[in-house]
Short mmCIF file of C-alpha atoms in Angstrom, two decimals:
data_model
loop_
_atom_site.label_atom_id
_atom_site.label_comp_id
_atom_site.label_asym_id
_atom_site.label_seq_id
_atom_site.Cartn_x
_atom_site.Cartn_y
_atom_site.Cartn_z
CA UNK A 1 -10.55 30.10 20.54
CA UNK A 2 -6.81 30.34 21.47
CA UNK A 3 -7.11 26.79 22.39
CA UNK A 4 -8.99 25.79 19.19
CA UNK A 5 -6.64 27.53 16.80
CA UNK A 6 -3.69 26.25 18.86
CA UNK A 7 -5.83 22.25 17.86
CA UNK A 8 -6.77 23.43 14.70
CA UNK A 9 -2.78 24.37 13.60
CA UNK A 10 -1.34 20.59 15.88
CA UNK A 11 -3.53 18.87 13.43
CA UNK A 12 -3.32 20.45 10.49
CA UNK A 13 0.70 19.72 10.91
CA UNK A 14 -0.13 16.36 11.68
CA UNK A 15 -2.02 15.28 9.21
CA UNK A 16 0.73 17.23 6.36
CA UNK A 17 3.89 15.79 8.31
CA UNK A 18 3.05 11.79 8.84
CA UNK A 19 1.26 12.07 5.51
CA UNK A 20 4.79 13.41 4.22
CA UNK A 21 6.50 10.33 5.68
CA UNK A 22 4.22 8.28 4.28
CA UNK A 23 4.16 9.71 0.87
CA UNK A 24 8.11 8.63 1.05
CA UNK A 25 6.99 5.13 1.73
CA UNK A 26 7.32 5.41 -2.39
CA UNK A 27 10.88 5.24 -2.56
CA UNK A 28 10.29 2.56 -0.17
CA UNK A 29 8.59 0.65 -1.99
CA UNK A 30 10.98 2.23 -5.20
CA UNK A 31 13.68 0.75 -3.79
CA UNK A 32 12.87 -2.27 -2.74
CA UNK A 33 11.21 -3.84 -6.30
CA UNK A 34 13.86 -2.71 -7.94
CA UNK A 35 15.94 -3.66 -5.89
CA UNK A 36 14.33 -7.59 -6.10
CA UNK A 37 13.72 -7.74 -9.86
CA UNK A 38 16.73 -8.83 -11.56
CA UNK A 39 18.49 -5.95 -12.77
CA UNK A 40 17.32 -6.08 -16.62
CA UNK A 41 13.69 -4.24 -15.48
CA UNK A 42 14.88 -2.17 -12.86
CA UNK A 43 14.66 1.19 -13.87
CA UNK A 44 10.96 -0.11 -15.19
CA UNK A 45 10.16 -0.73 -11.79
CA UNK A 46 11.23 3.38 -11.62
CA UNK A 47 9.29 4.56 -13.68
CA UNK A 48 6.14 2.65 -12.70
CA UNK A 49 6.24 3.74 -8.96
CA UNK A 50 6.64 7.45 -9.78
CA UNK A 51 3.77 6.73 -12.07
CA UNK A 52 1.90 5.19 -9.36
CA UNK A 53 2.55 8.21 -6.74
CA UNK A 54 0.84 10.91 -9.68
CA UNK A 55 -1.65 8.66 -11.50
CA UNK A 56 -3.65 7.90 -7.45
CA UNK A 57 -2.76 12.00 -7.00
CA UNK A 58 -5.55 12.90 -10.01
CA UNK A 59 -7.99 9.97 -10.10
CA UNK A 60 -8.23 10.57 -6.35
CA UNK A 61 -8.73 14.44 -6.57
CA UNK A 62 -11.11 14.03 -9.46
CA UNK A 63 -13.09 11.04 -8.53
CA UNK A 64 -12.06 9.09 -5.75
CA UNK A 65 -12.23 11.00 -2.40
CA UNK A 66 -15.60 12.40 -3.47
CA UNK A 67 -16.67 8.66 -4.11
CA UNK A 68 -15.26 7.80 -0.53
CA UNK A 69 -16.81 10.81 1.54
CA UNK A 70 -19.96 11.06 -0.31
CA UNK A 71 -23.18 9.91 0.44
CA UNK A 72 -23.26 7.07 -2.42
CA UNK A 73 -27.18 7.52 -1.82
CA UNK A 74 -27.14 11.08 -3.57
CA UNK A 75 -23.84 10.63 -5.13
CA UNK A 76 -25.25 11.81 -8.59
CA UNK A 77 -26.80 14.85 -7.21
CA UNK A 78 -23.83 15.62 -4.72
CA UNK A 79 -20.73 14.84 -6.90
CA UNK A 80 -18.29 17.93 -7.63
CA UNK A 81 -15.88 15.43 -9.16
CA UNK A 82 -13.45 17.95 -7.57
CA UNK A 83 -12.25 18.51 -4.12
CA UNK A 84 -11.33 21.88 -2.44
CA UNK A 85 -10.47 24.10 0.85
CA UNK A 86 -13.79 25.09 2.31
CA UNK A 87 -15.63 28.39 2.19
CA UNK A 88 -15.16 29.70 5.25
CA UNK A 89 -11.32 28.63 4.66
CA UNK A 90 -11.04 31.01 2.25
CA UNK A 91 -13.03 33.78 3.43
CA UNK A 92 -10.73 33.31 6.56
CA UNK A 93 -7.66 33.98 3.85
CA UNK A 94 -9.31 36.51 1.93
CA UNK A 95 -9.46 39.39 4.40
CA UNK A 96 -8.61 41.36 7.97
CA UNK A 97 -12.08 41.56 8.20
CA UNK A 98 -13.62 38.15 9.14
CA UNK A 99 -16.65 37.32 10.63
CA UNK A 100 -16.58 35.31 13.89
CA UNK A 101 -19.05 32.58 12.68
CA UNK A 102 -16.34 31.56 9.30
CA UNK A 103 -13.70 31.68 12.05
CA UNK A 104 -15.83 29.43 14.33
CA UNK A 105 -16.41 27.15 11.76
CA UNK A 106 -12.44 26.45 10.39
CA UNK A 107 -11.75 25.58 13.59
CA UNK A 108 -15.07 23.38 14.32
CA UNK A 109 -14.01 21.28 12.12
CA UNK A 110 -10.64 20.86 13.89
CA UNK A 111 -7.82 20.40 10.31
CA UNK A 112 -8.21 22.54 7.28
CA UNK A 113 -9.62 20.68 4.97
CA UNK A 114 -7.33 19.77 2.07
CA UNK A 115 -4.43 18.21 4.86
CA UNK A 116 -7.29 16.01 5.47
CA UNK A 117 -7.97 15.17 1.78
CA UNK A 118 -3.75 14.77 1.23
CA UNK A 119 -3.54 12.54 4.03
CA UNK A 120 -6.13 9.72 2.28
CA UNK A 121 -4.57 10.12 -0.79
CA UNK A 122 -0.94 9.30 0.44
CA UNK A 123 -3.27 5.87 1.44
CA UNK A 124 -4.20 5.29 -1.99
CA UNK A 125 -1.11 6.03 -3.75
CA UNK A 126 0.20 2.46 -0.85
CA UNK A 127 -2.79 0.80 -1.78
CA UNK A 128 -1.86 0.58 -5.59
CA UNK A 129 2.11 0.51 -4.76
CA UNK A 130 1.60 -3.32 -4.02
CA UNK A 131 0.41 -4.77 -6.76
CA UNK A 132 3.60 -3.68 -8.40
CA UNK A 133 6.13 -5.51 -7.13
CA UNK A 134 4.02 -8.32 -7.17
CA UNK A 135 3.71 -8.58 -10.90
CA UNK A 136 6.30 -7.43 -11.93
CA UNK A 137 8.94 -8.41 -14.69
CA UNK A 138 6.84 -9.39 -17.03
CA UNK A 139 4.11 -6.58 -17.02
CA UNK A 140 2.58 -4.11 -19.84
CA UNK A 141 3.47 -0.26 -18.59
CA UNK A 142 0.42 0.44 -20.35
CA UNK A 143 -1.51 -1.91 -18.27
CA UNK A 144 -0.57 -1.08 -15.45
CA UNK A 145 -1.14 1.95 -14.96
CA UNK A 146 -4.56 1.31 -16.51
CA UNK A 147 -5.23 -0.36 -13.98
CA UNK A 148 -4.29 1.30 -11.26
CA UNK A 149 -6.44 4.47 -12.20
CA UNK A 150 -9.33 2.67 -12.12
CA UNK A 151 -7.84 0.77 -8.43
CA UNK A 152 -7.26 4.63 -7.04
CA UNK A 153 -10.60 5.81 -8.76
CA UNK A 154 -13.28 3.66 -7.77
CA UNK A 155 -12.01 0.21 -6.16
CA UNK A 156 -9.86 1.61 -3.68
CA UNK A 157 -12.77 4.76 -2.38
CA UNK A 158 -14.72 2.17 -2.58
CA UNK A 159 -13.65 -0.30 -0.08
CA UNK A 160 -13.12 3.14 1.68
CA UNK A 161 -16.43 4.88 1.41
CA UNK A 162 -17.80 1.34 3.26
CA UNK A 163 -15.46 1.60 6.45
CA UNK A 164 -13.91 5.40 6.94
CA UNK A 165 -15.92 6.72 4.79
CA UNK A 166 -19.28 6.82 7.75
CA UNK A 167 -20.68 2.92 5.47
CA UNK A 168 -22.05 -0.21 6.24
CA UNK A 169 -19.39 -2.12 6.86
CA UNK A 170 -18.18 1.35 9.50
CA UNK A 171 -22.12 1.52 10.90
CA UNK A 172 -21.42 -2.65 11.98
CA UNK A 173 -18.99 -2.20 13.94
CA UNK A 174 -15.62 -2.77 11.60
CA UNK A 175 -11.99 -1.81 12.86
CA UNK A 176 -9.14 -1.10 10.97
CA UNK A 177 -7.05 2.03 12.23
CA UNK A 178 -4.91 2.24 10.00
CA UNK A 179 -5.63 -0.45 6.69
CA UNK A 180 -4.04 -3.57 7.32
CA UNK A 181 -7.90 -4.61 5.21
CA UNK A 182 -9.34 -1.64 3.78
CA UNK A 183 -5.28 -0.73 2.80
CA UNK A 184 -3.06 -3.70 2.46
CA UNK A 185 -5.52 -6.33 2.21
CA UNK A 186 -7.17 -3.91 -0.99
CA UNK A 187 -3.43 -4.30 -2.61
CA UNK A 188 -3.10 -7.80 -1.81
CA UNK A 189 -6.30 -8.90 -2.97
CA UNK A 190 -5.92 -6.80 -6.41
CA UNK A 191 -2.09 -8.36 -6.61
CA UNK A 192 -3.71 -11.93 -6.55
CA UNK A 193 -5.75 -11.43 -8.78
CA UNK A 194 -3.15 -10.15 -11.12
CA UNK A 195 -0.62 -12.37 -10.47
CA UNK A 196 -3.57 -15.38 -11.94
CA UNK A 197 -4.50 -13.59 -14.87
CA UNK A 198 -1.31 -12.72 -16.25
CA UNK A 199 0.90 -15.82 -14.66
CA UNK A 200 4.11 -16.75 -13.56
CA UNK A 201 7.58 -15.29 -15.35
CA UNK A 202 8.92 -17.42 -17.79
CA UNK A 203 10.80 -19.99 -16.84
CA UNK A 204 10.01 -19.66 -12.65
CA UNK A 205 8.60 -23.24 -12.05
CA UNK A 206 10.08 -25.44 -14.16
CA UNK A 207 8.49 -28.94 -15.65
CA UNK A 208 9.47 -31.00 -12.33
CA UNK A 209 7.60 -28.72 -10.59
CA UNK A 210 10.53 -27.61 -8.60
CA UNK A 211 11.16 -23.56 -7.98
CA UNK A 212 14.62 -21.60 -9.98
CA UNK A 213 15.60 -18.92 -7.50
CA UNK A 214 15.35 -15.68 -8.44
CA UNK A 215 17.35 -14.00 -5.38
CA UNK A 216 17.31 -9.89 -5.03
CA UNK A 217 19.48 -8.52 -7.45
CA UNK A 218 20.83 -6.06 -5.64
CA UNK A 219 20.61 -6.97 -1.71
CA UNK A 220 21.17 -3.30 -0.38
CA UNK A 221 18.72 -1.65 -2.69
CA UNK A 222 15.77 -4.43 -0.67
CA UNK A 223 17.25 -3.65 2.57
CA UNK A 224 17.06 0.05 2.11
CA UNK A 225 14.00 0.12 1.04
CA UNK A 226 12.44 -1.72 3.94
CA UNK A 227 13.82 0.74 6.03
CA UNK A 228 12.45 3.98 4.29
CA UNK A 229 9.11 1.71 4.90
CA UNK A 230 9.55 0.96 8.31
CA UNK A 231 10.31 4.88 8.58
CA UNK A 232 7.54 6.09 6.54
CA UNK A 233 5.55 3.48 8.84
CA UNK A 234 5.20 5.51 12.04
CA UNK A 235 3.69 8.30 9.85
CA UNK A 236 0.32 5.89 8.05
CA UNK A 237 -0.21 4.40 11.86
CA UNK A 238 0.97 7.46 13.99
CA UNK A 239 -1.11 10.08 11.25
CA UNK A 240 -4.01 7.97 11.58
CA UNK A 241 -4.68 9.19 15.51
CA UNK A 242 -5.95 12.16 12.68
CA UNK A 243 -5.76 14.80 16.04
CA UNK A 244 -3.26 16.09 18.16
CA UNK A 245 -4.30 19.01 19.65
CA UNK A 246 -4.55 17.65 23.09
CA UNK A 247 -1.99 15.88 25.33
CA UNK A 248 -4.34 12.43 25.23
CA UNK A 249 -4.09 12.89 21.17
CA UNK A 250 -0.26 12.89 21.65
CA UNK A 251 -0.75 10.08 24.13
CA UNK A 252 -2.33 7.99 22.28
CA UNK A 253 -0.25 8.59 19.20
CA UNK A 254 3.26 7.83 21.39
CA UNK A 255 2.20 4.48 21.86
CA UNK A 256 0.74 4.27 18.30
CA UNK A 257 4.53 4.42 17.09
CA UNK A 258 5.79 1.99 20.14
CA UNK A 259 3.21 -1.01 19.41
CA UNK A 260 3.88 0.03 15.19
CA UNK A 261 7.90 -0.51 16.04
CA UNK A 262 7.34 -3.13 18.60
CA UNK A 263 5.34 -5.29 15.53
CA UNK A 264 8.03 -4.78 12.61
CA UNK A 265 10.79 -6.16 14.91
CA UNK A 266 9.24 -8.91 16.46
CA UNK A 267 8.03 -9.72 12.97
CA UNK A 268 11.48 -9.97 12.26
CA UNK A 269 13.01 -12.30 14.54
CA UNK A 270 9.73 -14.17 13.69
CA UNK A 271 10.89 -14.42 10.52
CA UNK A 272 14.27 -15.42 10.95
CA UNK A 273 13.66 -18.23 13.57
CA UNK A 274 10.97 -19.54 12.02
CA UNK A 275 12.57 -19.33 7.69
CA UNK A 276 15.07 -22.92 8.09
CA UNK A 277 12.19 -24.74 8.99
CA UNK A 278 9.63 -23.65 6.07
CA UNK A 279 12.24 -22.08 3.52
CA UNK A 280 15.50 -25.31 4.48
CA UNK A 281 18.21 -21.89 5.08
CA UNK A 282 17.89 -18.57 7.19
CA UNK A 283 16.57 -16.62 4.53
CA UNK A 284 17.38 -12.82 4.65
CA UNK A 285 14.68 -11.52 2.37
CA UNK A 286 12.48 -13.76 4.56
CA UNK A 287 13.17 -11.28 7.84
CA UNK A 288 13.10 -7.95 6.09
CA UNK A 289 9.04 -9.46 4.42
CA UNK A 290 8.87 -9.60 8.20
CA UNK A 291 9.69 -6.61 9.06
CA UNK A 292 6.65 -5.42 6.99
CA UNK A 293 4.55 -8.48 7.57
CA UNK A 294 5.21 -7.58 11.62
CA UNK A 295 4.17 -3.47 10.11
CA UNK A 296 1.11 -4.59 8.48
CA UNK A 297 -0.16 -6.67 11.06
CA UNK A 298 -0.49 -4.44 13.90
CA UNK A 299 -1.77 -1.60 11.49
CA UNK A 300 -5.24 -2.38 11.75
CA UNK A 301 -5.56 -1.59 15.91
CA UNK A 302 -1.80 -0.77 17.33
CA UNK A 303 -3.97 1.50 19.78
CA UNK A 304 -2.95 -1.06 22.92
CA UNK A 305 -0.97 0.41 26.12
CA UNK A 306 0.11 -3.23 26.82
CA UNK A 307 2.70 -3.38 24.37
CA UNK A 308 3.50 -6.70 24.65
CA UNK A 309 0.50 -7.62 22.69
CA UNK A 310 1.81 -6.27 19.77
CA UNK A 311 5.11 -8.14 19.91
CA UNK A 312 2.91 -11.76 20.05
CA UNK A 313 1.22 -9.05 16.77
CA UNK A 314 3.52 -8.84 15.10
CA UNK A 315 5.30 -12.06 15.80
CA UNK A 316 2.45 -14.31 14.46
CA UNK A 317 2.45 -11.72 11.41
CA UNK A 318 6.10 -12.67 10.62
CA UNK A 319 5.64 -16.08 10.33
CA UNK A 320 2.02 -15.88 8.52
CA UNK A 321 4.65 -14.20 5.70
CA UNK A 322 6.72 -17.06 5.67
CA UNK A 323 5.07 -19.27 5.29
CA UNK A 324 2.45 -18.08 3.37
CA UNK A 325 5.99 -17.82 0.92
CA UNK A 326 6.38 -21.18 0.85
CA UNK A 327 2.54 -21.73 0.55
CA UNK A 328 2.96 -18.64 -2.60
CA UNK A 329 5.48 -21.31 -3.87
CA UNK A 330 3.43 -24.51 -4.00
CA UNK A 331 -0.01 -23.54 -5.68
CA UNK A 332 2.49 -21.53 -7.74
CA UNK A 333 1.93 -18.18 -8.02
CA UNK A 334 5.05 -15.51 -9.08
CA UNK A 335 4.76 -12.83 -6.67
CA UNK A 336 8.23 -10.90 -7.45
CA UNK A 337 8.01 -9.20 -4.07
CA UNK A 338 6.24 -11.63 -1.74
CA UNK A 339 3.49 -8.74 -1.40
CA UNK A 340 0.58 -11.16 -1.34
CA UNK A 341 2.08 -12.99 1.86
CA UNK A 342 3.21 -9.96 3.44
CA UNK A 343 0.14 -7.79 3.07
CA UNK A 344 -2.58 -9.90 2.52
CA UNK A 345 -2.41 -12.50 4.21
CA UNK A 346 -0.85 -10.37 7.42
CA UNK A 347 -2.94 -7.81 6.62
CA UNK A 348 -6.18 -10.77 7.58
CA UNK A 349 -4.31 -11.81 11.09
CA UNK A 350 -3.51 -8.32 12.02
CA UNK A 351 -7.25 -7.60 11.20
CA UNK A 352 -8.65 -10.20 13.05
CA UNK A 353 -5.26 -9.14 15.41
CA UNK A 354 -7.83 -6.48 16.53
CA UNK A 355 -9.99 -7.99 18.64
CA UNK A 356 -7.15 -9.92 21.10
CA UNK A 357 -6.39 -6.21 22.20
CA UNK A 358 -8.17 -3.90 20.81
CA UNK A 359 -11.39 -4.16 21.29
CA UNK A 360 -12.97 -5.46 17.90
CA UNK A 361 -15.30 -8.75 16.83
CA UNK A 362 -14.73 -11.27 15.38
CA UNK A 363 -17.13 -11.96 13.09
CA UNK A 364 -17.68 -8.44 12.54
CA UNK A 365 -14.51 -8.50 12.28
CA UNK A 366 -14.06 -11.36 10.04
CA UNK A 367 -16.97 -10.45 7.76
CA UNK A 368 -15.17 -7.04 6.93
CA UNK A 369 -12.58 -9.31 5.16
CA UNK A 370 -14.58 -11.41 3.24
CA UNK A 371 -16.93 -8.88 2.19
CA UNK A 372 -13.42 -5.87 1.45
CA UNK A 373 -11.66 -9.17 -0.44
CA UNK A 374 -14.82 -10.64 -2.26
CA UNK A 375 -15.07 -7.82 -3.56
CA UNK A 376 -11.71 -5.51 -4.41
CA UNK A 377 -10.35 -9.77 -5.65
CA UNK A 378 -13.26 -10.01 -7.93
CA UNK A 379 -13.49 -6.27 -9.36
CA UNK A 380 -9.22 -6.11 -9.96
CA UNK A 381 -9.94 -9.91 -11.83
CA UNK A 382 -12.05 -8.54 -14.21
CA UNK A 383 -10.62 -4.83 -14.68
CA UNK A 384 -7.40 -7.41 -15.26
CA UNK A 385 -9.06 -9.61 -17.84
CA UNK A 386 -10.55 -7.10 -20.06
CA UNK A 387 -7.94 -5.52 -20.55
CA UNK A 388 -5.76 -8.54 -21.36
CA UNK A 389 -8.71 -8.77 -24.02
CA UNK A 390 -7.86 -5.25 -25.44
CA UNK A 391 -4.54 -3.84 -25.17
CA UNK A 392 -3.17 -7.18 -23.34
CA UNK A 393 -1.19 -7.35 -20.38
CA UNK A 394 1.76 -9.17 -20.39
CA UNK A 395 4.66 -8.44 -22.43
CA UNK A 396 6.75 -10.35 -25.58
CA UNK A 397 7.99 -13.50 -25.00
CA UNK A 398 11.58 -11.53 -26.32
CA UNK A 399 10.61 -8.75 -24.42
CA UNK A 400 10.97 -10.39 -20.85
CA UNK A 401 13.67 -12.65 -22.45
CA UNK A 402 15.27 -9.42 -23.06
CA UNK A 403 14.65 -7.07 -19.84
CA UNK A 404 11.43 -4.50 -19.86
CA UNK A 405 14.01 -1.52 -19.84
CA UNK A 406 16.00 -2.71 -23.13
CA UNK A 407 12.54 -4.29 -24.51
CA UNK A 408 10.08 -1.36 -23.43
CA UNK A 409 12.36 2.25 -21.94
CA UNK A 410 15.16 1.61 -24.22
CA UNK A 411 17.58 3.02 -21.34
CA UNK A 412 19.46 0.12 -18.75
CA UNK A 413 19.16 0.74 -14.81
CA UNK A 414 22.66 -0.64 -14.89
CA UNK A 415 24.54 -0.18 -18.18
CA UNK A 416 27.67 -0.63 -17.08
CA UNK A 417 26.81 -4.16 -17.13
CA UNK A 418 25.02 -4.47 -20.15
CA UNK A 419 28.09 -6.20 -23.39
CA UNK A 420 26.92 -4.18 -26.31
CA UNK A 421 28.92 -3.68 -29.48
CA UNK A 422 32.20 -2.27 -29.61
CA UNK A 423 31.96 1.07 -31.68
CA UNK A 424 33.94 1.87 -34.60
CA UNK A 425 34.62 4.34 -37.70
CA UNK A 426 33.80 3.53 -41.43
#
C-alpha cells in the first residue's frame, strides 16, 4: 500500500510539474512570434496567444477530452461534456473513514485523474499556438479565435482519439511518443491550410517573383522565445513518459531529456551549417528554427538509449527545416515564423525516424502521417473557407498597412516608435 501510494504521488507530481512546463511554452511562442512580426503587430500576437491558451483550456474541458478518450461508437450514450475527478477520489478527500476498496481504486489508477486532464490540455494549446505564427499580420482576431475553438474542441481531439485515445491508428501500431505528428503535425497542417486560404502579406512577393525580406523586428525576443520553448520541451517530452513512480521510469525519463537536448543542439548546428548554401547567408533565424526542428523531430521517439541517434535525428530535422524555409519562398507561401517547416516538415521526418531506433514500422508510421495529414488539412481548409465566407478572414488593406495593433486593438506595443502629432491647447 505504501509503495502504491508513493507511486501515485510521484506520477501525479510528474503530470503536474511537466504540464506546467509545457504551459510555459505559451510564453515561448508569444516571444518568438511577437519578435518575428513587425512591431506594428506585436500587441495582437500577445492577445492571440493568451487567447489560444484560454480557449484551448475551456474547449478541451467542455468537449475535447471526452471526444478524445471516449469510444466514438458509444459516444452518444457516454458523452458527459465535462470532465471531473472520479467519485473515488472525492470520497478519499471527503472523510476520515474511507473503505480500503476506495483507496485501492484511487491508487490503482496510478495518478490523480485531473492531473492527466491538465497534462493533455497543455498539448492542445501547443498545437493551436503553431497556427498563430504562420498566419500572423493579416488575419482577423475573431476569425482566428473561432478557428482555434474548432481545432481544440474537435479536430485535434479526433486525431488524439485515433492515437493516444486507443483508436484505430494505435491498434495498427502507430508510434508517436510525444506528438511529432499528433501535436506538431496537426498544428502544421492546420497552419498550411490557413496560409493557403488567407494568402501572403501585402508586398511579401514582388511582381518579378522575388521575395521581400521581412526580418524579425526583435531578434532578442525571438531568441528568448526559442530558449523558453527549448526549456518547456523537457516537460513536453519528459512528461510523456507518463510515470515517475519506479526507478525504471526515472531512467527512461532521463534518457528522454538527454535525447531531447541533443537533438535540439544538433538541429541548430546543422541548420547553421547549411544555411549559407540554402539561403545564401549564415542565417540566425534558420539556426533558431533549427532548434525547434530538432526538438520536433525527436519528439516522436526520444526513448532510445543510443544517444547518437538523437544527434542524427535532430540534425536532419534542422536541415529539413532550412530547406523547407526556402521551398516556401519558391512556392510563394507566406509563413511568418517558419512554423510549417519547423513543425510540419520536421515532424514528418521525426515520425518516420521512429523506425531507426525506436522500433517503429515504416509503413505504419507513413500511414499515420498520411491519414492525420489528410484529415487535418481537409478539415482545416474547409473551416478556414467557411469562416472566410461568413465573417471574413483577412483584415482590410488599410488595417494591414497600419498594423493590427492600431487598426484592431488601438494599442501599440512600442508607442515610442510611433510618430504622433504634438498635443496643443486651443
